[in-house]
Short mmCIF file of C-alpha atoms in Angstrom, two decimals:
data_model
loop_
_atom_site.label_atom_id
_atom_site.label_comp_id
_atom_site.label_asym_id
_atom_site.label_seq_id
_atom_site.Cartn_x
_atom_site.Cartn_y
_atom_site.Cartn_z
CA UNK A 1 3.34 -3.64 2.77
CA UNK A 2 5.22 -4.12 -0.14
CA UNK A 3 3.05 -1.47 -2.60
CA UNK A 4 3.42 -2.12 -6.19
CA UNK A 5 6.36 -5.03 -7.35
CA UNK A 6 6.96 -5.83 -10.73
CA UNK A 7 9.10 -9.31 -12.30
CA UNK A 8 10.99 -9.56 -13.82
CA UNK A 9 13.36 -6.53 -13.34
CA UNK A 10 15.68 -6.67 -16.32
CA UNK A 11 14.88 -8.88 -19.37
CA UNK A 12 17.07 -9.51 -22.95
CA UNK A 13 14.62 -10.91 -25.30
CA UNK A 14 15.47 -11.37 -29.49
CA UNK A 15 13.17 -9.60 -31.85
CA UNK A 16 9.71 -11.83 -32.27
CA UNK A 17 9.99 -13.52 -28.64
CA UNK A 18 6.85 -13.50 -26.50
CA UNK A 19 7.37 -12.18 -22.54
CA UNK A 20 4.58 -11.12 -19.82
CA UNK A 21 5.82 -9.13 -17.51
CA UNK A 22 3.93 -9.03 -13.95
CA UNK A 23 2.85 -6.26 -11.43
CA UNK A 24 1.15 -7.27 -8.23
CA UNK A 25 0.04 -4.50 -5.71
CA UNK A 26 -1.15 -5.24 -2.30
CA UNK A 27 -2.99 -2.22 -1.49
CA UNK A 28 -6.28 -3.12 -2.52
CA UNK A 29 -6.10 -0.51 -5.43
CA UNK A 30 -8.98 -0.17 -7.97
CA UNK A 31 -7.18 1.21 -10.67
CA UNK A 32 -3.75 -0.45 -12.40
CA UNK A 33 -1.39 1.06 -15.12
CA UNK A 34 1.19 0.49 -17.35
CA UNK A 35 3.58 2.76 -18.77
CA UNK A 36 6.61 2.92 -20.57
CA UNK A 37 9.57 5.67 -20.25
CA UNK A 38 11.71 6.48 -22.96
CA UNK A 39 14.35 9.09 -23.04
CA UNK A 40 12.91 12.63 -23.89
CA UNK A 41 9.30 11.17 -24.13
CA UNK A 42 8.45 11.00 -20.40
CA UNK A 43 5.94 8.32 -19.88
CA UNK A 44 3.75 7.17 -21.70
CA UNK A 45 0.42 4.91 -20.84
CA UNK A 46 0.19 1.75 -23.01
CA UNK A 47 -2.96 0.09 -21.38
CA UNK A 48 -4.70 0.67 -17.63
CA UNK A 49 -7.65 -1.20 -15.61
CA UNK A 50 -10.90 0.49 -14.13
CA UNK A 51 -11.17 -2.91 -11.94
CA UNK A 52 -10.92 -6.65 -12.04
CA UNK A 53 -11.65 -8.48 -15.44
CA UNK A 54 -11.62 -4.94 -17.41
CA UNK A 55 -8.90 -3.47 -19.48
CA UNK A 56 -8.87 0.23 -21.73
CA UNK A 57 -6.36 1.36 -24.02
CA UNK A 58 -3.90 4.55 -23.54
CA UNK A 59 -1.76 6.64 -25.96
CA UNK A 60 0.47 3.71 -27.22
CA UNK A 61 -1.15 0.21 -27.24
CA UNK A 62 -0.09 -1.13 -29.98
CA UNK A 63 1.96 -4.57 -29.77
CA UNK A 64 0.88 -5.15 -26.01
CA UNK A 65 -1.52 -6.80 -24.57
CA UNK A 66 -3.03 -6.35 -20.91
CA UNK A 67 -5.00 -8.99 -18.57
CA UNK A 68 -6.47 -8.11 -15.06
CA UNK A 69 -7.79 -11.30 -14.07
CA UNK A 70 -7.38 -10.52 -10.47
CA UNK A 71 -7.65 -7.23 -8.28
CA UNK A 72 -4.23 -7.34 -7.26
CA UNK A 73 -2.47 -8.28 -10.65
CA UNK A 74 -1.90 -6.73 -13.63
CA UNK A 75 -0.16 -8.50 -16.73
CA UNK A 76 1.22 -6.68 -19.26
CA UNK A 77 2.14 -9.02 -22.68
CA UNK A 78 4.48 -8.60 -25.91
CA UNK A 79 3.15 -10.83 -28.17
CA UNK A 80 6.20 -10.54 -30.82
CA UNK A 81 9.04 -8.20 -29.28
CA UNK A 82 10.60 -5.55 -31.76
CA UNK A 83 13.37 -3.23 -30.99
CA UNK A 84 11.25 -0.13 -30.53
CA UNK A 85 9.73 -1.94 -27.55
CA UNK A 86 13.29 -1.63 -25.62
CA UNK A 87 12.37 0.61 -23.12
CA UNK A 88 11.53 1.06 -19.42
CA UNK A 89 8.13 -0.47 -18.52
CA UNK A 90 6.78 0.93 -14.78
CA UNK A 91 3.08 -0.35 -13.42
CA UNK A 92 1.25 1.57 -11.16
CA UNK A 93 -1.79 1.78 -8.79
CA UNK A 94 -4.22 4.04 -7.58
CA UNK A 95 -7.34 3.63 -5.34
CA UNK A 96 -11.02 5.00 -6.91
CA UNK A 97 -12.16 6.94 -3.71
CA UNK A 98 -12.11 10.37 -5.22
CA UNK A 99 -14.68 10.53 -7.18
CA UNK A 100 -15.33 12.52 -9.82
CA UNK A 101 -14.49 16.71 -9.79
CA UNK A 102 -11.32 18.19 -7.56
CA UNK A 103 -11.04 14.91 -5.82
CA UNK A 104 -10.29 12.65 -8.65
CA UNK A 105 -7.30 11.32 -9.93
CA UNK A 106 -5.48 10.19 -6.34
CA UNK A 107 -2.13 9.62 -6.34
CA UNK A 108 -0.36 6.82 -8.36
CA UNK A 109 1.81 3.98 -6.98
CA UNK A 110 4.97 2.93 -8.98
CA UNK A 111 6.85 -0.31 -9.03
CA UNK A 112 10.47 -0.13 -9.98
CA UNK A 113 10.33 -1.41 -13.40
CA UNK A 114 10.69 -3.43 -15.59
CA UNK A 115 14.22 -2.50 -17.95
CA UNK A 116 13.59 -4.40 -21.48
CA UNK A 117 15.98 -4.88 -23.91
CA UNK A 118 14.77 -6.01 -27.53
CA UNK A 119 17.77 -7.58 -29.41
CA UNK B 1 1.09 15.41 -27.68
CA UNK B 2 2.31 16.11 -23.55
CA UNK B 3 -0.58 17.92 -21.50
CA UNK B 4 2.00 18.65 -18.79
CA UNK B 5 5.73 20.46 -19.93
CA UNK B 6 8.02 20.99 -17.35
CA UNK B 7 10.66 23.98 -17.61
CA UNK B 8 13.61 23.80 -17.10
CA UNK B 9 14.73 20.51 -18.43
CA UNK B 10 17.59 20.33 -16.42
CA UNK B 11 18.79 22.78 -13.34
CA UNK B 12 21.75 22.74 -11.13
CA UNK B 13 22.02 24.04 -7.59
CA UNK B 14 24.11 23.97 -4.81
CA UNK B 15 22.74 22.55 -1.02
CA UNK B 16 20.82 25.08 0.52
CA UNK B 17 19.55 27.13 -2.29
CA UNK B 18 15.80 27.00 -3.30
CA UNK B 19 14.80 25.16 -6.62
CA UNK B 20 11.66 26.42 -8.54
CA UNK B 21 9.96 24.08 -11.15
CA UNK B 22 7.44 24.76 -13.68
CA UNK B 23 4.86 22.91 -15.33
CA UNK B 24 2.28 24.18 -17.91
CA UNK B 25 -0.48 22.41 -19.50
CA UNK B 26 -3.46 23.14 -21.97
CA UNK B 27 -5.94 21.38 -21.26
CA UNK B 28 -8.97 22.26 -18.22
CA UNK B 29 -7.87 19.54 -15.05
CA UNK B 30 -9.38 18.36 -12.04
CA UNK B 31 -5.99 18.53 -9.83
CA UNK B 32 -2.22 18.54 -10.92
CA UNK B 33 0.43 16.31 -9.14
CA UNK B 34 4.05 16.26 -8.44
CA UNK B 35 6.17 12.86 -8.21
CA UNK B 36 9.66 12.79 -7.70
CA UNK B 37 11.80 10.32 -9.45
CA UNK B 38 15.13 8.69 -8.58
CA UNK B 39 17.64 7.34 -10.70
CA UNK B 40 16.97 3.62 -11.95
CA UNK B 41 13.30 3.99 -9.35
CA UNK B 42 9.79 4.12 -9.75
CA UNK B 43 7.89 7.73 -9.42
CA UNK B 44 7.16 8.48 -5.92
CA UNK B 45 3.91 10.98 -5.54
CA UNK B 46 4.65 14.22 -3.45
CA UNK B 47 1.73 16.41 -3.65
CA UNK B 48 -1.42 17.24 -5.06
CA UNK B 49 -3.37 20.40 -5.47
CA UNK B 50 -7.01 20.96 -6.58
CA UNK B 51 -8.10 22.64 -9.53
CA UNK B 52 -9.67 25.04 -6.70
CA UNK B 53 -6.68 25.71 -4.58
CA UNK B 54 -3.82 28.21 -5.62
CA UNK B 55 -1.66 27.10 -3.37
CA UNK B 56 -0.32 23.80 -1.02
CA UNK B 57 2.55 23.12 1.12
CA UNK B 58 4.05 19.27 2.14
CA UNK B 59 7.58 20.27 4.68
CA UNK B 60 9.96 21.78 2.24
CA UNK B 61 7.85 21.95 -0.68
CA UNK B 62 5.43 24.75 -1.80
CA UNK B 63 3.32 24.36 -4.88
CA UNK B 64 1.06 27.09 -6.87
CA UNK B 65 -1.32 26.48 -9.71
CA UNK B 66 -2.66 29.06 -11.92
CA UNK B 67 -5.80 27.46 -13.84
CA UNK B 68 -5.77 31.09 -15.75
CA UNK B 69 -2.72 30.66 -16.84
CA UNK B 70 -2.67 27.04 -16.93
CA UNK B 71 0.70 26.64 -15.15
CA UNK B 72 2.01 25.16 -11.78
CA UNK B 73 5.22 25.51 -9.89
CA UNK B 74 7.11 23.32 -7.56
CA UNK B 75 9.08 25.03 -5.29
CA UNK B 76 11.76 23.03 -2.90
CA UNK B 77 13.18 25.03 -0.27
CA UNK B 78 16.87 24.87 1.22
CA UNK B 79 17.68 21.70 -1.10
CA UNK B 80 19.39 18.96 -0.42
CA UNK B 81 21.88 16.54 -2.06
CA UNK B 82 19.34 13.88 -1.43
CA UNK B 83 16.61 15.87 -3.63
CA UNK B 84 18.36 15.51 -6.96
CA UNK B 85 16.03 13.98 -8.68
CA UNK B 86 13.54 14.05 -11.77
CA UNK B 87 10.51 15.64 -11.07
CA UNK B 88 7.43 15.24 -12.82
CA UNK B 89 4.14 17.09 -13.17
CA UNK B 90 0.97 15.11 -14.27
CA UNK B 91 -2.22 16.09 -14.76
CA UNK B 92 -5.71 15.16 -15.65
CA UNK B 93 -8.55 15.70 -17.96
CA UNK B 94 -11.66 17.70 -16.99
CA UNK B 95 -14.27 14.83 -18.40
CA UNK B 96 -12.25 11.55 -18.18
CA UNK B 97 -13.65 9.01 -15.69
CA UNK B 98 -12.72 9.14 -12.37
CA UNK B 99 -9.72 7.76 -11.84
CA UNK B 100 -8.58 7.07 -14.98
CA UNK B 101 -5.96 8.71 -16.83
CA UNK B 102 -2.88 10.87 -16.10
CA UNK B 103 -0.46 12.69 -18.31
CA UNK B 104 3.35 13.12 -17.36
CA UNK B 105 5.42 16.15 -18.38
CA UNK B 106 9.23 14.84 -19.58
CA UNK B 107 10.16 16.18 -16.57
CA UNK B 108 13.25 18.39 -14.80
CA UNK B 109 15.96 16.70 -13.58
CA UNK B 110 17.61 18.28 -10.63
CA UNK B 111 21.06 18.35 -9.46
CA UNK B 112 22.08 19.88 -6.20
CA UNK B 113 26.00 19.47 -5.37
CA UNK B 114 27.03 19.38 -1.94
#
């Protein structure tokens, strides 16, 4: 199994360029993330997925947009690129067999990201 | 704001020694986890533990949480080079949907020199 991978791994793009990056997990998770991690911020969740065809918003969502069209994939767009979107983007997964209470929350999944650069 | 900060930021030890972690958080969870982090890598999970258990072992790792205190420790045992690191604690939301939503801490990074 190859768990979570995300494409591209490094991108340069120029301020106002459109990308997608992709994540693709092959463990038949539920649940998808993404998150970016900046230095001295930890990470931070831009948008997630409950399931196929549904998308929520997290802390910072602003300038992305997210698409889960299938189970397995999870696309995570910059419409127009800026510099403060130069960061580290990781996607993750997690199955939906806890439950609510003690058991919820399993364990997350991470690709190896996605390093952005925003010229 | 963070619902998980870790303390210390940053700790050096040498190989063999034991390395204690700390995470505190302020909000009521479900279960805290630990992931370990290596440089230019994805998070990799290494434990969980219940809002209803104090304490959990995984081989060299022992973790506590205190829901009184609202605090958790990671605890790795005669380290190894290979365990520097960044460690992260996350944690949940009493009340979010199942599933949903973790917080990450900023994390310590450990060094342990040979």
């Amino acid at each position: 199994n190859a768990g979570v991978t995300q494409t591209p791994k490094f991108r340069v793009l120029k301020t106002g360029q459109s990308m997608t990056l992709l994540c693709a997990q092959d463990m038949n998770h539920e649940y998808m993330y993404w998150y970016r991690q900046d230095p001295g911020m930890g990470l931070r969740l831009i948008h997630y997925s409950v399931g196929e065809g549904t998308t929520a918003k997290g802390e910072v969502p602003d300038g992305y947009n997210v698409s889960r069209l299938k189970k397995q994939n999870f696309l995570l767009g910059l419409e127009s690129a800026a510099p403060s979107q130069t960061s580290v983007y990781f996607c993750a997964s997690s199955s939906n067999h806890g439950g609510r209470g003690v058991d919820s929350n399993q364990p997350q999944h991470f690709g190896d990201g996605t390093r952005l650069s925003i010229l | 704001s963070q619902q998980g900060e870790e303390d210390p930021q940053a700790l050096s030890i040498q190989e063999g020694e034991n390395a204690t972690m700390n995470c505190s958080y302020k909000t009521s969870i479900n279960n805290l986890q630990w992931y370990r982090q290596n440089s230019g890598r994805g998070l990799v999970h290494l434990i969980l533990i219940r809002s209803n258990e104090r304490e959990k072992h995984s081989g060299r790792l022992r973790v506590t949480l205190d829901t009184s205190k609202k605090s958790s420790s990671l605890l790795i045992t005669a380290s190894r080079a290979a365990d520097t690191a960044s460690y992260f604690c996350a944690t949940d939301g009493v009340g979010r949907t199942s599933g949903s939503r973790l917080t990450f801490g900023e994390g310590t990074q450990l060094t342990v020199n040979p």
